[in-house]
Short mmCIF file of C-alpha atoms and ligand atoms in Angstrom, two decimals:
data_model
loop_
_atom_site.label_atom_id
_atom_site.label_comp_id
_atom_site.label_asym_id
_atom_site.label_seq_id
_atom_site.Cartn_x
_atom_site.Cartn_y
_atom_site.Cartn_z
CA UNK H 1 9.80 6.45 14.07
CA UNK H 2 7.86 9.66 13.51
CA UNK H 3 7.42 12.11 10.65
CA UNK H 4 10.23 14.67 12.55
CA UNK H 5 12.63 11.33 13.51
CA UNK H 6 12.76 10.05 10.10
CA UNK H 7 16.01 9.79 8.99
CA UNK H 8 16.98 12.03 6.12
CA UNK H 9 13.85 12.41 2.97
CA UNK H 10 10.69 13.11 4.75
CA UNK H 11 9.05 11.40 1.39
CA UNK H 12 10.07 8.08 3.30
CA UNK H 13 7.35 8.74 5.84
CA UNK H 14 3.77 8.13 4.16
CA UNK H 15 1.34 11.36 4.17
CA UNK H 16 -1.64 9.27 3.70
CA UNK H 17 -2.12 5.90 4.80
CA UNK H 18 -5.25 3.97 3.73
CA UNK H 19 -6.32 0.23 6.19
CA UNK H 20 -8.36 -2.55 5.58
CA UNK H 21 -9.74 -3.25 8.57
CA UNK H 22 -10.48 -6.89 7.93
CA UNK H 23 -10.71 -9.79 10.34
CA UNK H 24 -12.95 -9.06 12.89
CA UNK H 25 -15.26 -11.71 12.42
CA UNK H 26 -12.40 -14.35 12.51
CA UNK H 27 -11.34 -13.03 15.69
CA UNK H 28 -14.56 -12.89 17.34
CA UNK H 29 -15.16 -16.41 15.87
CA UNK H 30 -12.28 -17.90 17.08
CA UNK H 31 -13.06 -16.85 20.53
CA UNK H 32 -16.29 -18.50 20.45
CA UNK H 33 -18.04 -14.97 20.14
CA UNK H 34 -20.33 -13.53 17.81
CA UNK H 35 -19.14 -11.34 14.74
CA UNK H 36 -20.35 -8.00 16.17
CA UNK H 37 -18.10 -8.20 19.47
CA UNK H 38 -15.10 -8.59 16.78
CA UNK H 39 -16.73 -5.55 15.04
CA UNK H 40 -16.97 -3.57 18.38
CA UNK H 41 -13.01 -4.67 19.14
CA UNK H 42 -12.22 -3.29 15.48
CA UNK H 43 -13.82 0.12 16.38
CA UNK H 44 -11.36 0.37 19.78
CA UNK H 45 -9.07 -0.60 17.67
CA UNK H 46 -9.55 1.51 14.73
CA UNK H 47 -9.78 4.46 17.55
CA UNK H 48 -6.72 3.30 18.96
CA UNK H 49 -5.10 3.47 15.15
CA UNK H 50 -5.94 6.34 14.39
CA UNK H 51 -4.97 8.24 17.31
CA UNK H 52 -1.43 6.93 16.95
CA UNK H 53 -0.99 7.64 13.33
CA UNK H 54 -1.80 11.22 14.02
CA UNK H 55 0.63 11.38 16.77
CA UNK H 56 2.50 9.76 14.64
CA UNK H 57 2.82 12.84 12.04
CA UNK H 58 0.69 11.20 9.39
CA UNK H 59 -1.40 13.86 7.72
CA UNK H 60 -4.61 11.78 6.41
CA UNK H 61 -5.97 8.30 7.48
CA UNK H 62 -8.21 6.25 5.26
CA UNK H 63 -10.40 3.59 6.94
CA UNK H 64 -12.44 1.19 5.04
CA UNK H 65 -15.98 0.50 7.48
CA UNK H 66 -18.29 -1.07 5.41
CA UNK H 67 -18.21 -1.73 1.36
CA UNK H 68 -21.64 -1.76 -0.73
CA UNK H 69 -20.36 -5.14 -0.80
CA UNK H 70 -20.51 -5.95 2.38
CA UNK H 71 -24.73 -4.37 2.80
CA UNK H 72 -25.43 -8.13 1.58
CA UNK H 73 -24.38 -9.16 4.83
CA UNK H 74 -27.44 -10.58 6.52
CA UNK H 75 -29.41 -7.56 8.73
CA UNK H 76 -28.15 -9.32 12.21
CA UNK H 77 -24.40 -7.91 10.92
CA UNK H 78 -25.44 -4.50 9.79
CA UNK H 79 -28.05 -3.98 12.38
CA UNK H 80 -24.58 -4.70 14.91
CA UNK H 81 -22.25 -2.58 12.65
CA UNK H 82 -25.58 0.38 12.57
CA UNK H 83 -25.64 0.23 16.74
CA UNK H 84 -21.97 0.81 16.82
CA UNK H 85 -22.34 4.13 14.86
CA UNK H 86 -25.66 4.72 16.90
CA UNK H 87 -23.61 4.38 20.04
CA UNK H 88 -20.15 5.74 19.22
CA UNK H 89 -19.19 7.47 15.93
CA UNK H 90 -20.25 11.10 16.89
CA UNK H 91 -17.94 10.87 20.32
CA UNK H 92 -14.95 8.72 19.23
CA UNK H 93 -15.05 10.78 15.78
CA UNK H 94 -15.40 14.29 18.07
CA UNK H 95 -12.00 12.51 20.01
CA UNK H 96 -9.63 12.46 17.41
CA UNK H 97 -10.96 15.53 15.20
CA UNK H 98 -10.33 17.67 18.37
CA UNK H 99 -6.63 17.64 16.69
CA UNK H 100 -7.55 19.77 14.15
CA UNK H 101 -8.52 16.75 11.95
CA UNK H 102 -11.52 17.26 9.69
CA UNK H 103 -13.72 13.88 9.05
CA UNK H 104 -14.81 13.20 5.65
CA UNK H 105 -17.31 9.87 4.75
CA UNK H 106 -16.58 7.85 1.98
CA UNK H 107 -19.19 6.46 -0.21
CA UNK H 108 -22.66 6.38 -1.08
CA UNK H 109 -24.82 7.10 2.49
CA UNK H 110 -28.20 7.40 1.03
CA UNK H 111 -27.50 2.94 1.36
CA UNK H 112 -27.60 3.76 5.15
CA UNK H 113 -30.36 4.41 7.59
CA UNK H 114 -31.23 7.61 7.99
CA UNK H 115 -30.24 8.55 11.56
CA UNK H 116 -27.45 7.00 10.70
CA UNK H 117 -26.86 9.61 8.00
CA UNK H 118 -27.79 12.07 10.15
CA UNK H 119 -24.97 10.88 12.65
CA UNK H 120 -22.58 10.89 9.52
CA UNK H 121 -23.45 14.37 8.61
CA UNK H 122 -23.42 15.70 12.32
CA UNK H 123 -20.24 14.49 12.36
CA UNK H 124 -18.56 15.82 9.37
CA UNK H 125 -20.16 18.95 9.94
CA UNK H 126 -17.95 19.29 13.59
CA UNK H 127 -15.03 19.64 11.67
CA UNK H 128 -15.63 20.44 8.72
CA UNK H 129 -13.59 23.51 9.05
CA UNK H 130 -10.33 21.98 9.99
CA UNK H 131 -7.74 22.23 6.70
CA UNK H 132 -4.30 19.77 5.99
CA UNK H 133 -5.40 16.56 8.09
CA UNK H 134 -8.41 14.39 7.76
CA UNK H 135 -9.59 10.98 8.58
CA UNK H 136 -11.93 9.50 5.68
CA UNK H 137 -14.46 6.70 6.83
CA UNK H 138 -15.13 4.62 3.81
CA UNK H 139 -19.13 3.28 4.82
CA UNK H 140 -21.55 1.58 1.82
CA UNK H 141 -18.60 2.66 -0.05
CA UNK H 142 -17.14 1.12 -3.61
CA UNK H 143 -14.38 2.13 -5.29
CA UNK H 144 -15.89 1.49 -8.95
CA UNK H 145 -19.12 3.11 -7.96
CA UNK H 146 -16.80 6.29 -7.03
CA UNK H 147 -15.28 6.15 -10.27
CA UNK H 148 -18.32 6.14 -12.07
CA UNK H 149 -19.93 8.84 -10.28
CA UNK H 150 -17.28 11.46 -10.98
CA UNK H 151 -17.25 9.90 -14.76
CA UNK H 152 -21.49 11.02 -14.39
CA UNK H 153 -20.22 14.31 -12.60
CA UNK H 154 -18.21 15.76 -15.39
CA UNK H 155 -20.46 14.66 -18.08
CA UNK H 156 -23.18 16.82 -16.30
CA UNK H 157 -21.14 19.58 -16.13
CA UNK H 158 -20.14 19.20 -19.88
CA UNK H 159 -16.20 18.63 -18.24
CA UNK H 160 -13.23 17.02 -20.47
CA UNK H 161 -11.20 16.06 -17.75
CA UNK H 162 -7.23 15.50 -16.87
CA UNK H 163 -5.90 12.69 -14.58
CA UNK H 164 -5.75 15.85 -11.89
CA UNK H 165 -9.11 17.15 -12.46
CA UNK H 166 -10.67 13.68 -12.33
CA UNK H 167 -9.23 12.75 -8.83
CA UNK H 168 -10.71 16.32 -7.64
CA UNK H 169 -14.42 14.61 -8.51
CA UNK H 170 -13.75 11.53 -6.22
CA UNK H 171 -14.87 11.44 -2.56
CA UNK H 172 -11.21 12.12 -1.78
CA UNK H 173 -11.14 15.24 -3.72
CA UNK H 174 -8.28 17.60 -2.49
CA UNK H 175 -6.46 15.18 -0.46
CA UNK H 176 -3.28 13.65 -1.34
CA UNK H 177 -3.11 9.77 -2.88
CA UNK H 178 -2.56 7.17 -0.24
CA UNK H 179 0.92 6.18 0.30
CA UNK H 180 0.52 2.65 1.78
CA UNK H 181 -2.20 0.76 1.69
CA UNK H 182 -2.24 -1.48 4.82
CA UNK H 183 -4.51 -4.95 4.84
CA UNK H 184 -5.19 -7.12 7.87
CA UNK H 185 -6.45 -10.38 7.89
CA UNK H 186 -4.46 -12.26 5.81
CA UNK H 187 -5.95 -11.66 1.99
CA UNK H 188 -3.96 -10.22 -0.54
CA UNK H 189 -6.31 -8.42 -2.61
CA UNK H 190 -7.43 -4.61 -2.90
CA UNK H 191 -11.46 -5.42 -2.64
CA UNK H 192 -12.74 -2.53 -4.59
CA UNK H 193 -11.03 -0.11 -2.16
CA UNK H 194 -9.41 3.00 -3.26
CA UNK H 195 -8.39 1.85 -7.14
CA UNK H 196 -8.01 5.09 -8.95
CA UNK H 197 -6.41 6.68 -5.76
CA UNK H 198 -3.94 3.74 -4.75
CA UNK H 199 -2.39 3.67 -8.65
CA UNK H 200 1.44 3.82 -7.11
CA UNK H 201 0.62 3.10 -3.20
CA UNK H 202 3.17 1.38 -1.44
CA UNK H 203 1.04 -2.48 -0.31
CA UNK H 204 1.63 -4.06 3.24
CA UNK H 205 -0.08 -7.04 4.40
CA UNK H 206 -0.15 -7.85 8.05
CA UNK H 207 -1.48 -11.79 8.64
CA UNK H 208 -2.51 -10.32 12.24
CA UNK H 209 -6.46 -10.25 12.24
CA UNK H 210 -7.71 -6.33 12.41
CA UNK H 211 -8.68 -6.46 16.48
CA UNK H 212 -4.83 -7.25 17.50
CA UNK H 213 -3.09 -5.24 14.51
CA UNK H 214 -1.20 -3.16 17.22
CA UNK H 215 0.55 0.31 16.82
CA UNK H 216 3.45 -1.15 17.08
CA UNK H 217 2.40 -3.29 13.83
CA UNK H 218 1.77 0.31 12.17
CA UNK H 219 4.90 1.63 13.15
CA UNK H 220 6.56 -1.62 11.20
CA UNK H 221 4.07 -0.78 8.05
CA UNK H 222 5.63 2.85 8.32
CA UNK H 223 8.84 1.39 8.71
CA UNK H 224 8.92 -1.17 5.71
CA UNK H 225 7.00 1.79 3.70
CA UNK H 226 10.30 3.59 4.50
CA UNK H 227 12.80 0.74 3.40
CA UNK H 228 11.26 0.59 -0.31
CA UNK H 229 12.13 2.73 -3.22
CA UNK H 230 9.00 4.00 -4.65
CA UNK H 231 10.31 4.22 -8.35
CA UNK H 232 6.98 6.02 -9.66
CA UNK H 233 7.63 4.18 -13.06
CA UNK H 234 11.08 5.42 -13.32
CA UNK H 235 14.34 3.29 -13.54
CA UNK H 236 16.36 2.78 -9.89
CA UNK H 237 19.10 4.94 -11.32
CA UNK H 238 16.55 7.92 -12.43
CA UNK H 239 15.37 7.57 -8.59
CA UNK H 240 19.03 7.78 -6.95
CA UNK H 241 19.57 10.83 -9.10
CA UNK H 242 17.00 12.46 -7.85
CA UNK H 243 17.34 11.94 -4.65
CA UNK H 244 21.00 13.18 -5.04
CA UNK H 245 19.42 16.27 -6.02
CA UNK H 246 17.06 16.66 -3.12
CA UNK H 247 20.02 16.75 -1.07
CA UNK H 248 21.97 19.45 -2.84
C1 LIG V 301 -14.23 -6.76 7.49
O1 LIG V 301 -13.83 -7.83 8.29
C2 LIG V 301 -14.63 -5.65 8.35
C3 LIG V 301 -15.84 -5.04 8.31
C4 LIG V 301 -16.87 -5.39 7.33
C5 LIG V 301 -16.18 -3.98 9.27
C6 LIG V 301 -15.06 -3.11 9.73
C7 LIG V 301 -15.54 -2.29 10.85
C8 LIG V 301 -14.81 -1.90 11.92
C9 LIG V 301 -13.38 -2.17 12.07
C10 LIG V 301 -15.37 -1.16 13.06
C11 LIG V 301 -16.57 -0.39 12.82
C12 LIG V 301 -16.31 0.96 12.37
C13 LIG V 301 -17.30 1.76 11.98
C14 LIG V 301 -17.00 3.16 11.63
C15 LIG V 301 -18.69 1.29 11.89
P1 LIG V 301 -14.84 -9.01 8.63
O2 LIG V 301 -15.55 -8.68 9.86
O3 LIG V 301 -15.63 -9.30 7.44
O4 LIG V 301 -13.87 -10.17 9.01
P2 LIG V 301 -13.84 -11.65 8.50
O5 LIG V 301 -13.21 -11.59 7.14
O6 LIG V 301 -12.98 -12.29 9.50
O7 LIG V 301 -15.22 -12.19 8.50
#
């Protein structure tokens, strides 16, 4: 299924879908290996991802890389995750933007090194002129931390803001809310990812650790996202009404 094959409402196709990559030490780990070859598989794999949602027809993929969270990890970990942007972001990132899909980091980079930041910037900067379709890397991001930082931004600027207005202070700024929210790895939780964003996001948790989450397992997310009746707070028979609508 595609955005153009979808069977009647294009609304049953998601716009935006947002992935926790997680996993990829429990992969690596079960294969007697050592946590950054499961990181380096979850970069081919992310690649791999992302090239098929695109082809896909999905109009903006979120990725979650690396939480402020997760810069406890001890400095082996990071160092690994640190050599992998080194040695890849700026190419595999040039790959897929190509499309006419502008990159956008997520979070607070100043956490990083700085020719890492550099790297970031570089990146962003080679597309930065690309409208409608965008891949957001979530690195030293938090979701809370976002939240708060828009809060700080409109106080500076002396702002009372609306729901709309807020969301147009958050990293994500312009960009339509995430649709589904896909998690690998078998948790069930949201792990500070995306909260003020993901308010009526469709959830879909895959027990498949994130290095063998295939596309074929995204095209069953997209599918199940398409099977469910996102009520938006309304009542089932407010939803089939408006739907009739669409139609006329
Ligand atoms: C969480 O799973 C995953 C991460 C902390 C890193 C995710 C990174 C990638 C998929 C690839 C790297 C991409 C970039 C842009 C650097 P985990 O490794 O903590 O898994 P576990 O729960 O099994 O330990």
């Amino acid at each position: 299924m595609n955005r153009n094959t979808t069977e009647g409402d294009k609304s049953r196709f998601p716009r935006h879908i947002a992935i926790i990559m997680d996993g990829n030490g429990r992969w690596a780990k079960r294969r007697l290996m050592p946590r950054s070859f499961g990181h380096r598989q979850g970069m081919e794999r992310m690649i791999g991802l992302l090239e098929h949602a695109f082809d896909l027809g999905v109009d903006y993929v979120t990725v979650y890389a690396l939480s402020t969270e997760n810069l406890q990890r001890p400095a082996e970990e990071l160092e690994g995750l640190y050599q992998l942007i080194r040695k890849h972001f700026r190419e595999y990132m040039k790959k897929i933007c190509e499309r006419g899909v502008r990159l956008r980091v997520l979070g607070d980079t100043s956490l990083l090194p700085e020719d890492v930041r550099k790297i970031i910037a570089d990146s962003e900067a080679e597309s930065a002129e690309y409208r409608g379709r965008g891949i957001n890397v979530a690195l030293a991001y938090g979701s809370r931390a976002e939240i708060v930082r828009a809060a700080n931004l409109a106080v500076m600027r002396g702002e009372t803001v609306t729901e709309e207005s807020f969301a147009k202070l958050l990293y994500t700024g312009g960009q339509p809310d995430p649709d589904l929210v896909i998690r690998t790895g078998k948790e069930r939780r949201i792990s500070n990812f995306l909260l003020y964003q993901a308010a009526y996001a469709e959830f879909y948790f895959s027990d498949k650790m994130f290095p063998e989450f295939s596309d074929a397992d995204l095209d069953e997310a997209i599918a199940e996202y398409g099977r469910r009746t996102r009520r938006f707070g309304k009542t089932d028979e407010q939803c089939r009404e408006e739907e009739k609508n669409k139609k006329v």
